[in-house]
Coordinates of C-alpha atoms in Angstrom, one line a residue:
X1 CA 126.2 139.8 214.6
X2 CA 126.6 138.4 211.0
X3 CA 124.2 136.1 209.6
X4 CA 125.0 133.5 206.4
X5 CA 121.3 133.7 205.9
X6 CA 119.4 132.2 202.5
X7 CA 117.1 134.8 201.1
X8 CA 114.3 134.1 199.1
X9 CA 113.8 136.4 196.0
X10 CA 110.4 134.5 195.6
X11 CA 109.1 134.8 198.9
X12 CA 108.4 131.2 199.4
X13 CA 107.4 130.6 203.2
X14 CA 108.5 127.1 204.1
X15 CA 107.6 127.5 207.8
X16 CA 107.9 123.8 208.4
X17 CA 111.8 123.6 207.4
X18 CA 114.7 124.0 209.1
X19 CA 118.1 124.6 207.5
X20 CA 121.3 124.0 209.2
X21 CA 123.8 127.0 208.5
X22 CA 127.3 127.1 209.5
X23 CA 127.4 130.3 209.3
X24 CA 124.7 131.1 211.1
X25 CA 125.5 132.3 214.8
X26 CA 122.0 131.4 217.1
X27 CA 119.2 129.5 215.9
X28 CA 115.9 131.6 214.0
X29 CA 112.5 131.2 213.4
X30 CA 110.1 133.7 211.6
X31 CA 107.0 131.9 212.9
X32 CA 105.7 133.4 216.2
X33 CA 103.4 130.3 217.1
X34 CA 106.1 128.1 217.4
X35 CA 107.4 129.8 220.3
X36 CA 107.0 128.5 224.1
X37 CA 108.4 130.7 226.9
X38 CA 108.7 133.2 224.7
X39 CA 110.5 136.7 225.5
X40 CA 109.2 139.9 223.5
X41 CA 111.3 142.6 225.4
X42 CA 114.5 140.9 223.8
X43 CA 115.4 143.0 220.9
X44 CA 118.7 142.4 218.6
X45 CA 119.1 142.9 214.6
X46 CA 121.4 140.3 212.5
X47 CA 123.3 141.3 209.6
X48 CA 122.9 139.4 206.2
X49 CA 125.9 138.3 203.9
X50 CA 124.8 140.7 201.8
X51 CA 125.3 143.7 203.9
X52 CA 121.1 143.9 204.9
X53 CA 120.0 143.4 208.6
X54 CA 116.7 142.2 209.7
X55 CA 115.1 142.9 213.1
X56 CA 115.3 140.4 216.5
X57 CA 111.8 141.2 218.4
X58 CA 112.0 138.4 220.8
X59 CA 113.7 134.9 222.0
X60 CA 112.4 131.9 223.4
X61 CA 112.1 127.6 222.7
X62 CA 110.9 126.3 220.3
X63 CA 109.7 122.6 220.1
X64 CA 110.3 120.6 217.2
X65 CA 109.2 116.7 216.1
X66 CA 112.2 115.3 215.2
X67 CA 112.1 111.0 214.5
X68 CA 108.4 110.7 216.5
X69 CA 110.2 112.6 219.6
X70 CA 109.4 116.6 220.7
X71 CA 112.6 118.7 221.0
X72 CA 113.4 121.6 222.1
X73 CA 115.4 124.1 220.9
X74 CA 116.6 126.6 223.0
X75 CA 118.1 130.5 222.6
X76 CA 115.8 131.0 219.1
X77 CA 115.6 134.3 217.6
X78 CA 111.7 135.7 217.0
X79 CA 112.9 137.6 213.2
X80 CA 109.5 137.8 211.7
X81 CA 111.4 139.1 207.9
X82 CA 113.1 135.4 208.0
X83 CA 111.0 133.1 205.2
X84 CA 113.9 130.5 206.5
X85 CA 114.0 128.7 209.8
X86 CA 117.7 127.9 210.9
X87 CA 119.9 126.2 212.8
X88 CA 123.1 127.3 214.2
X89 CA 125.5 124.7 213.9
X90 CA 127.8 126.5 216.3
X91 CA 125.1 126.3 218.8
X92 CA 124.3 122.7 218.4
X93 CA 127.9 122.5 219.3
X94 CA 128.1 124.2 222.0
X95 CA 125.5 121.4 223.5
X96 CA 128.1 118.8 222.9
X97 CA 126.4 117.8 219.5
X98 CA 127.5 115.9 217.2
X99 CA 127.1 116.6 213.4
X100 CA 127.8 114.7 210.7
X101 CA 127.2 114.9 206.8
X102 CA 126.7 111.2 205.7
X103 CA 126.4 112.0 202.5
X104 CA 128.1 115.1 201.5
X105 CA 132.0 115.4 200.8
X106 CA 132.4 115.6 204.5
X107 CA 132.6 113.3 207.2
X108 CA 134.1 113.7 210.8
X109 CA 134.9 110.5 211.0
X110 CA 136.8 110.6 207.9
X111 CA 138.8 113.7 208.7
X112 CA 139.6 112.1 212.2
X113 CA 140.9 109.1 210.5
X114 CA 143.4 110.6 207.9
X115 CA 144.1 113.2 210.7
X116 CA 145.5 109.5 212.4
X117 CA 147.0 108.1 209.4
X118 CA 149.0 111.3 208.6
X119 CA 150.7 110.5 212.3
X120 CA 148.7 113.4 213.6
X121 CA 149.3 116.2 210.9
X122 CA 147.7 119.5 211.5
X123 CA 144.1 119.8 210.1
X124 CA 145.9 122.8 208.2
X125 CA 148.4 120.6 206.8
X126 CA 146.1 118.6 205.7
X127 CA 143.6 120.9 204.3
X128 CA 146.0 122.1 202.5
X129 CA 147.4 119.5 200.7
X130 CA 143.7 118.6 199.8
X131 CA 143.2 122.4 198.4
X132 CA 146.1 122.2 196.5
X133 CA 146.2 118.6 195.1
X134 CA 149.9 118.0 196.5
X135 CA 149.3 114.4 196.7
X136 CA 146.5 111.3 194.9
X137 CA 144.7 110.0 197.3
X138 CA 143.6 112.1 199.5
X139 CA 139.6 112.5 199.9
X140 CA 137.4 116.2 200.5
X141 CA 137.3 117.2 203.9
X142 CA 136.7 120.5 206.0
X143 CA 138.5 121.7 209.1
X144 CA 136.9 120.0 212.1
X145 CA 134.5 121.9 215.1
X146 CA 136.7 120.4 218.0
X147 CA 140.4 119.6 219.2
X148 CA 142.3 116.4 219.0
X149 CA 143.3 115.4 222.6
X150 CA 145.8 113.7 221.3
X151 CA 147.8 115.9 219.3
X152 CA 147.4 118.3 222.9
X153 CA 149.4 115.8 224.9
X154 CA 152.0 115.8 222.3
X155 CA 152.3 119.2 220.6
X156 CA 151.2 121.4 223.1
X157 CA 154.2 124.0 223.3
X158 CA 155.1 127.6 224.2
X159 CA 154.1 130.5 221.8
X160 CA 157.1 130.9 219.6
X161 CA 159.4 134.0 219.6
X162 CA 159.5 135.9 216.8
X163 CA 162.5 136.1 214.4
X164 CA 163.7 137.0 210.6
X165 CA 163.2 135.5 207.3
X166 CA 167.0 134.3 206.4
X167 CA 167.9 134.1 203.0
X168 CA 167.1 130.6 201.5
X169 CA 169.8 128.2 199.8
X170 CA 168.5 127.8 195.5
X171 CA 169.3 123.9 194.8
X172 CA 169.4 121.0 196.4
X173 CA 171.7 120.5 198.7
X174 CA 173.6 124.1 198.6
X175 CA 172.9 124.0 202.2
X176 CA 172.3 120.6 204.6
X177 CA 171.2 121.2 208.0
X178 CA 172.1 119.0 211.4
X179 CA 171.0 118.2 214.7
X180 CA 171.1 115.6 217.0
X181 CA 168.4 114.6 219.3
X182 CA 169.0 112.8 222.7
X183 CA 170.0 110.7 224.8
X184 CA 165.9 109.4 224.2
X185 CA 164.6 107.0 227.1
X186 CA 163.8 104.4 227.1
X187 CA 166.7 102.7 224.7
X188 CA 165.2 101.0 221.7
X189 CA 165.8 97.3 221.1
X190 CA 168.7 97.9 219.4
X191 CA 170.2 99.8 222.2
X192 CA 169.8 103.4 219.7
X193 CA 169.6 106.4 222.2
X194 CA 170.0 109.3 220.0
X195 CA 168.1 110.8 216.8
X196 CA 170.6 112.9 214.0
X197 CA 168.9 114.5 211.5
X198 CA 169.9 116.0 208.5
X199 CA 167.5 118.6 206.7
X200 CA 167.8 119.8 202.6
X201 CA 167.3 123.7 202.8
X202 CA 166.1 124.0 199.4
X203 CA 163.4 121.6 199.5
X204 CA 163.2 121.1 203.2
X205 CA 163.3 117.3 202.7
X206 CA 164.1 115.1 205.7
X207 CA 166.2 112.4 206.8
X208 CA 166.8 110.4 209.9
X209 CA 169.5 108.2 211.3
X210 CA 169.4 106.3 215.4
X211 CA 172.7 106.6 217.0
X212 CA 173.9 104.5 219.9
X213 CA 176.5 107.2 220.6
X214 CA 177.3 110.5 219.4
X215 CA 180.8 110.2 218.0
X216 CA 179.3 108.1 215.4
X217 CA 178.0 110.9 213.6
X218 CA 180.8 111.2 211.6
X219 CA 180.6 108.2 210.0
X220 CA 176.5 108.5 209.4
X221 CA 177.1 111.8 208.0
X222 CA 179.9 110.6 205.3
X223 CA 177.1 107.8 204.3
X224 CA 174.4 110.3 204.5
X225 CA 176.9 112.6 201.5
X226 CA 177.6 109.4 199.4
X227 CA 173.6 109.1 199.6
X228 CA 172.5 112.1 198.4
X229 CA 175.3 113.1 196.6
X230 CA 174.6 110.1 194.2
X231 CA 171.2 110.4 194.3
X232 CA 171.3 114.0 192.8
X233 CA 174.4 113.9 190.8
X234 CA 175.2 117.3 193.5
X235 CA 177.9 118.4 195.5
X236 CA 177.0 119.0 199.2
X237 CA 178.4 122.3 199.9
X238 CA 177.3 123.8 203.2
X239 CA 176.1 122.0 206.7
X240 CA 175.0 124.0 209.3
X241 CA 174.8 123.1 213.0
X242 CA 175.4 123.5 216.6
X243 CA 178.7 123.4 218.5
X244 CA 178.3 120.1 219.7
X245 CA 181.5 118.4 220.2
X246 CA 180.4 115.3 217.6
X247 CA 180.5 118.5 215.2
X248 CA 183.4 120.2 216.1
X249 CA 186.1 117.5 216.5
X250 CA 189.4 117.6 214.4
X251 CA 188.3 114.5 212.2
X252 CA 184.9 116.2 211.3
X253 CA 186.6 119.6 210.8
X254 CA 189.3 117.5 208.4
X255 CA 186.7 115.9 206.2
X256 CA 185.0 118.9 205.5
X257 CA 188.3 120.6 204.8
X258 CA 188.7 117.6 202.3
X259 CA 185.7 117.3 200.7
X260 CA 185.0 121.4 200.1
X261 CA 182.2 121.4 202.8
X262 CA 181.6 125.1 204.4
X263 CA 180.8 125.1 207.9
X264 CA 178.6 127.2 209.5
X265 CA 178.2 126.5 213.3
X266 CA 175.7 128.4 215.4
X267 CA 177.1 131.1 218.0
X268 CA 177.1 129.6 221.9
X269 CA 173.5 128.7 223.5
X270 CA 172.2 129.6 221.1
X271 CA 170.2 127.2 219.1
X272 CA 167.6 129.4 217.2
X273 CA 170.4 130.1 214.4
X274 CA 170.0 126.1 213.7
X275 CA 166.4 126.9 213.7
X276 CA 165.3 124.6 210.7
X277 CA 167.3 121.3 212.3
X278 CA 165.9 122.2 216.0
X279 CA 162.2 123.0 214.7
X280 CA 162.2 119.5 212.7
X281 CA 163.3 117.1 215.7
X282 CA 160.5 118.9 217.8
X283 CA 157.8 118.3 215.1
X284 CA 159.0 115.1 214.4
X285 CA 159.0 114.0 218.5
X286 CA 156.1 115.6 218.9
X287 CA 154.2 113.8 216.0
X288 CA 155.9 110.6 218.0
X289 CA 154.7 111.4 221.1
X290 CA 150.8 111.7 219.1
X291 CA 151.3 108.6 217.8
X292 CA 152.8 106.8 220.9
X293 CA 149.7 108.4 222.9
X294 CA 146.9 107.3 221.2
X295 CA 147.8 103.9 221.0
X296 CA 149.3 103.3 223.9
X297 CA 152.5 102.1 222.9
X298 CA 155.5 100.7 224.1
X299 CA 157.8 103.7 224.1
X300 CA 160.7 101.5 223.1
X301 CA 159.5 101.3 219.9
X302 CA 160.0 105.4 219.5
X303 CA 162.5 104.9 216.4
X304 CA 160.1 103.1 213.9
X305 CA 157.4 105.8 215.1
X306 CA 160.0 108.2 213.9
X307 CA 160.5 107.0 210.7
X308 CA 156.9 106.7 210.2
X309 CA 156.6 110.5 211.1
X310 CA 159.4 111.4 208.9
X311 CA 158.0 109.5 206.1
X312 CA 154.3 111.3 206.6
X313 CA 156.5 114.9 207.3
X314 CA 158.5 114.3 203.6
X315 CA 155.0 114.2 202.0
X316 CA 153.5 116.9 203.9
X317 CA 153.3 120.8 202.9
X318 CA 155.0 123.8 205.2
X319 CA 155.1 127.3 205.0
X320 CA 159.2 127.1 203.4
X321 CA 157.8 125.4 200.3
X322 CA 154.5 126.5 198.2
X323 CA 152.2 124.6 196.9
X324 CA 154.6 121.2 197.2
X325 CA 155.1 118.2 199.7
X326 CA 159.1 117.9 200.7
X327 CA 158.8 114.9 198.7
X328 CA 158.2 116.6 194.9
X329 CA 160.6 119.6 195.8
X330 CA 163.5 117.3 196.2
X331 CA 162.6 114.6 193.1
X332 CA 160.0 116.4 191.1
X333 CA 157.6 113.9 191.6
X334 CA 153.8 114.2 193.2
X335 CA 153.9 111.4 195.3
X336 CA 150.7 109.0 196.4
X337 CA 149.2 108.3 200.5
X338 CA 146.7 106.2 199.3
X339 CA 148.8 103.0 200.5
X340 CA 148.7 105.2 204.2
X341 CA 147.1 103.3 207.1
X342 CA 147.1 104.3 210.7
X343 CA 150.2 103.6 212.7
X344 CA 150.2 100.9 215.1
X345 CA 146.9 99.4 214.0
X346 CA 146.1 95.8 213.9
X347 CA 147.0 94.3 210.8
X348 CA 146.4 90.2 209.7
X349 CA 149.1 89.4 207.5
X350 CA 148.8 86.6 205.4
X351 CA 150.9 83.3 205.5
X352 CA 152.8 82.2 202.5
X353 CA 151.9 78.6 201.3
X354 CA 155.4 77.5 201.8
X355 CA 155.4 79.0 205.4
X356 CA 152.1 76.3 206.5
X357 CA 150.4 73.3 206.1
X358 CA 147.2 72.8 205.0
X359 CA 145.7 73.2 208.7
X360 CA 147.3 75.6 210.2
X361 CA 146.1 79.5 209.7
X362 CA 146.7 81.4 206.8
X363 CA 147.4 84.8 208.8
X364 CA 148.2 86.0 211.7
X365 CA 147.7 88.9 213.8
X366 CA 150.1 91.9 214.0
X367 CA 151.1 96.1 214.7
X368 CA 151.5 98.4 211.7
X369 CA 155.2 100.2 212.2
X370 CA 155.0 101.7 208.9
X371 CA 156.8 100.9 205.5
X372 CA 160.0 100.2 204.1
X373 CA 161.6 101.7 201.5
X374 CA 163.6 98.9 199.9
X375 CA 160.2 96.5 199.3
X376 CA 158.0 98.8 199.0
X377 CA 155.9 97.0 201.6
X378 CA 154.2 97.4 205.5
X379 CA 156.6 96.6 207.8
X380 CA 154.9 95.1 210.8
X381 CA 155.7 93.4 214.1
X382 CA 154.5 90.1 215.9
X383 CA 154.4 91.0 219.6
X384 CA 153.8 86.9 220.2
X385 CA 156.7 85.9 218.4
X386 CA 158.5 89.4 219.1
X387 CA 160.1 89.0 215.4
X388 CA 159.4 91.7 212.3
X389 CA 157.6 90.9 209.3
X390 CA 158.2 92.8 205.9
X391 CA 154.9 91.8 203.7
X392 CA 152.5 93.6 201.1
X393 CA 149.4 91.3 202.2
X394 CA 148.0 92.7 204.8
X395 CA 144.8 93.4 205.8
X396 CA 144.2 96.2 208.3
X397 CA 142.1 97.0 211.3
X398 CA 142.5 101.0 211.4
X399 CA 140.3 101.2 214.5
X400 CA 141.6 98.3 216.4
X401 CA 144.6 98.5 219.1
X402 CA 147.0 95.6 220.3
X403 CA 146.7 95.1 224.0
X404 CA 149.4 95.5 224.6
X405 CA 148.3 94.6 228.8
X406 CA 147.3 90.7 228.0
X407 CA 149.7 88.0 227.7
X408 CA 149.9 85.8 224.5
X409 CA 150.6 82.3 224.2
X410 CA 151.4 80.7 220.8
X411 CA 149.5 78.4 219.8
X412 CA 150.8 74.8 219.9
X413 CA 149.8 73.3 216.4
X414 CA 150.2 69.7 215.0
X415 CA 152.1 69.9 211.9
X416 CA 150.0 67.0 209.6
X417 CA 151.5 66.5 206.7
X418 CA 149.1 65.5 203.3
X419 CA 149.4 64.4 200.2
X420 CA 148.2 65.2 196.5
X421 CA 145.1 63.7 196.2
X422 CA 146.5 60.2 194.0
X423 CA 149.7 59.8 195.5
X424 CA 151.2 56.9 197.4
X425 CA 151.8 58.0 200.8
X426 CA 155.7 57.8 201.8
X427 CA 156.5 55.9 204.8
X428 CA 159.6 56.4 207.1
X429 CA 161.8 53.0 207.0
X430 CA 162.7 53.4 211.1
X431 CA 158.7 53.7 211.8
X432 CA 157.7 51.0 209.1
X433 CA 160.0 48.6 210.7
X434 CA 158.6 49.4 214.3
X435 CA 155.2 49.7 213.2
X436 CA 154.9 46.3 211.0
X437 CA 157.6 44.5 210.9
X438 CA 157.4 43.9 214.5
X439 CA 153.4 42.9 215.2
X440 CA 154.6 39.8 212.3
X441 CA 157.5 38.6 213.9
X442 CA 155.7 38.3 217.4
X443 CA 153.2 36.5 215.5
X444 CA 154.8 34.0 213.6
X445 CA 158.0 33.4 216.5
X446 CA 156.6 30.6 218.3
X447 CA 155.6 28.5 215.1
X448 CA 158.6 29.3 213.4
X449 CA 161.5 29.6 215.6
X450 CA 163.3 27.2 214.1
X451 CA 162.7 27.3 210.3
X452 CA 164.2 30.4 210.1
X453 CA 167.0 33.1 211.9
X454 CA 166.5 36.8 212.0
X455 CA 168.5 38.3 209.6
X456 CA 172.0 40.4 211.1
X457 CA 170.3 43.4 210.0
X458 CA 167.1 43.4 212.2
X459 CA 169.4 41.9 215.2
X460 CA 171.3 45.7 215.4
X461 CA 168.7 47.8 214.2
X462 CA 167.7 50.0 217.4
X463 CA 163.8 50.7 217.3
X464 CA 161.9 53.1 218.4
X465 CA 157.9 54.0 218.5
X466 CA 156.9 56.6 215.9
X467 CA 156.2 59.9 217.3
X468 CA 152.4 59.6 216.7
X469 CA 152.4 56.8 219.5
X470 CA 153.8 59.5 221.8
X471 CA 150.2 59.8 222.9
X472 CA 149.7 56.4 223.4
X473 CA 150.2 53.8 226.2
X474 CA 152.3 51.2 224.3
X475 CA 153.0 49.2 227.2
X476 CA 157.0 49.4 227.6
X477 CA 157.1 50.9 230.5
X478 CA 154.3 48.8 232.4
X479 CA 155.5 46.5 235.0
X480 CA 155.2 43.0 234.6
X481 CA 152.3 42.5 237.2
X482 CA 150.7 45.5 235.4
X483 CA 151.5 44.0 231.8
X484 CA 149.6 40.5 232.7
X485 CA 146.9 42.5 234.1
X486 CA 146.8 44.2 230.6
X487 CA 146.8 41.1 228.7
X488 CA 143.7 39.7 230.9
X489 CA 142.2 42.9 229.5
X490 CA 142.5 42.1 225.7
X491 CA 142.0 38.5 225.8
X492 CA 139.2 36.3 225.0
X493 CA 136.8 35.1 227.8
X494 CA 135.7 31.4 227.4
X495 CA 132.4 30.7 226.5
X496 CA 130.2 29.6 229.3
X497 CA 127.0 28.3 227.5
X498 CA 127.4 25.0 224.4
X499 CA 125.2 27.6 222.5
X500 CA 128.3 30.0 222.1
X501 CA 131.1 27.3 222.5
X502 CA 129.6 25.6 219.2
X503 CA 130.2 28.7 217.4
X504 CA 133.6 28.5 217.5
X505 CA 135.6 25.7 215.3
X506 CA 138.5 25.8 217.9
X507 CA 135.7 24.6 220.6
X508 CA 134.1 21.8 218.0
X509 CA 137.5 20.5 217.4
X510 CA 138.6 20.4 221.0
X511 CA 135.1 18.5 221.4
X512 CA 135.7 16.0 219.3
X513 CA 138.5 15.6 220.4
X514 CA 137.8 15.0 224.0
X515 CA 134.3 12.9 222.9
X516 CA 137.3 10.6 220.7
X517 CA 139.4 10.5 223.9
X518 CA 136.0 9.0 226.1
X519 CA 134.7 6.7 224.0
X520 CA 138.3 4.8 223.7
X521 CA 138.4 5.1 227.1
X522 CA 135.3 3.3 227.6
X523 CA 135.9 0.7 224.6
X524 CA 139.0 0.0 226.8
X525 CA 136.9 -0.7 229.8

């Protein structure tokens, strides 16, 4: 039993304190008092990390006061030497105990989120690019106590059989390797069913291309050699792959033959002489699979997960290259994750001014598929309006999933449009006509009809309400019983008292005019 055990040259007791140790393999306490239940016929010794053991002479619980509440620890070592009380972390584990170091360089939490971001690398990979400064970026972490369930359902695989180190090509791209992946199910929006991948043997560097059948790998693979031959001012020289018949047709074998390309083609069934091409499409699937998993996704969306996952792979280490990402052996440059966010997360993405109105929202709601390499932006995707967005402002929600279960409405928005404050407000000839011009001409008709003619130009003009009224009852399509009834509504009762008809000037004049009309009558009489 080996013990990572403080010793103190000073004999200081500090009975009251407990250190946790990670290296410590059961809990001990040096105090006898502080046992309950305690077991004297155990007997054990533990060995020191400097090579010195110290007795066991008992086991047993111990209670502790921990935030004004008594627990107990069980399994703790009686080793009277210790000046040091401890506590195992392993143990505390083994209870289904969480630990976590809020503020040390090391969080769980913290690991587990990179651990998501880096579409599921191994803790491994990742530990080792932070131990070897491969990439900016990247905080201080250890290797975590427990498994990620996720990576289980989509890595899990057979122990691998054993085979020899080959000889390794000594530039870039002395030796390409192929393979294609598929048919995949289900098809992907646009209707890709196969993965072809093409692998740099001297800096193991990645790329992908989605095929909707396999004879078109010729053509890929003549844009994949323009591509990196320009890029590198190189020569490809040798691709390897299986005997697939999109490899092995006369047109493939004739550009070769034309361009200087050696073939080397892998021996019947049997695909561990492609090794490197096969290993990379089952890492890259199974990273896809990770990815897929933990979010539940929509599997149809398994190509932009792979270039997401071929992205994080390019600027991750492996065993082929030391002390490098893919990314820096092929252009000689560390690259940076800092702009990495977790795949599939929800992410707001802002609105451009010229995109709304002063109203409506100035983002919206979307899923993280990864980046591009043309912008140099997130490319996301609006499940609501099922179209893809390319921006740089987003803001993310790394912990947040789409539901992916619920159904979305858009929103139905009236589009306002507003002015600058201090400008004159522009109004639509066809609605200023309907809206205006026609309350004065029902006005003035009756007292006017025959000093003047409407003018040839009003005659033909065809109006119509403005769409604002759409909301309104305007009264065109009322009936004419139904279009009295409506003028009853909006006009004037008569007065019924002389208080109210005085008021009015129309009553006094109609008065004195009927007063005028009986007093002649009764001069007359």
């Amino acid at each position: 039993m080996l013990l990572m055990a403080y010793v103190d040259l000073n004999k200081t007791s500090r009975e009251d304190t407990w250190f946790l140790d990670s290296g410590c393999s059961n809990h001990m306490c040096g105090k006898k008092d502080y046992f309950s239940d305690f077991d004297g016929t155990f007997h054990d010794s533990v060995k020191l990390g400097n090579n010195t053991s110290m007795s066991v002479l008992g086991k047993g619980n111990v209670r502790l006061k921990v935030n004004e509440m008594t627990q107990i620890i069980t399994r703790v070592f009686y080793v009277p030497e210790l000046k040091n009380n401890l506590l195992s972390i392993g143990q505390l584990q083994e209870k289904r105990l969480t630990i976590l170091f809020q503020h040390g360089k090391f969080t769980e939490d913290i690991l587990q989120l990179w651990h998501c971001r880096y579409g599921h690398l191994s803790f491994q990979g990742l530990k080792t690019l932070q131990q070897r400064k491969m990439v900016n970026g990247l905080p201080q972490f250890q290797p975590p106590s427990k498994l990620c369930k996720d990576c289980l359902v989509g890595k899990q695989h057979r122990s691998s059989i054993p085979k020899k180190n080959n000889r390794r090509a000594v530039e870039i791209l002395q030796l390409v390797h192929a393979n294609i992946c598929g048919p995949i199910n289900p098809i992907s929006n646009s209707k890709k069913r196969y993965l072809l991948t093409f692998i740099d043997d001297f800096s193991r560097k990645t790329w992908v291309y989605f095929l909707v059948e396999k004879s078109e790998a010729l053509a890929i693979f003549k844009s994949f050699k323009i591509h990196v031959e320009k890029k590198t001012n190189s020569f490809l020289r040798s691709l390897r792959t299986d005997r697939g018949g999109e490899f092995t047709s006369q047109e493939f074998a004739n550009f070769c033959d034309v361009h200087g390309i050696r073939r080397q083609l892998t021996a019947a069934y049997t695909p561990q002489q492609n090794g490197v091409a096969e290993h990379k499409n089952r890492t890259i699937m199974n990273m896809v699979r990770s990815m897929l998993s933990r979010k539940k996704l929509p599997k149809i969306f398994w190509p932009e997960a792979v270039n997401w996952a071929m992205h994080v792979l390019n600027r991750s280490p492996t065993f082929a290259i030391q002390n490098k990402t893919l990314e820096e052996a092929w252009g000689k440059l560390k690259p940076s994750v800092d702009y990495f966010r977790v795949f599939r997360c929800i992410s707001h993405v802002h609105v451009p001014d010229s995109k709304r109105t002063k109203l409506d929202n100035k983002s919206f709601s979307c899923v993280l598929l990864g980046v591009t390499e043309e912008s140099k932006a997130y490319k996301l995707y609006d499940p609501i309006s099922q179209k893809i967005i390319i921006s740089r402002d987003v803001v993310f929600e790394e912990d947040k999933n789409w539901d992916w279960d619920k159904k979305y409405e858009e929103a139905i928005v009236c589009d306002l449009e507003w002015g600058d404050d201090g400008e004159e407000a522009t109004v639509n000839e066809e609605e200023s006509d309907s809206n205006f011009d026609a309350d004065i001409e029902e006005d003035t008709e009756e007292n006017n009809a025959s000093d003047r003619q409407p003018s040839n130009s009003n005659a033909a003009r065809n109006r119509r309400p403005p769409i604002w009224m759409s909301d309104y009852e305007t009264g065109e399509e009322l009936s004419e019983e139904e279009h009295e009834v409506q003028l009853a509504m909006f006009t004037a009762a008569d007065p019924i008292y002389f208080d109210e008809a005085v008021k009015s000037e129309k009553w006094r004049t109609a008065m004195d005019v009927e007063m005028e009309a009986i007093r002649k009558m009764a001069h007359g009489n």
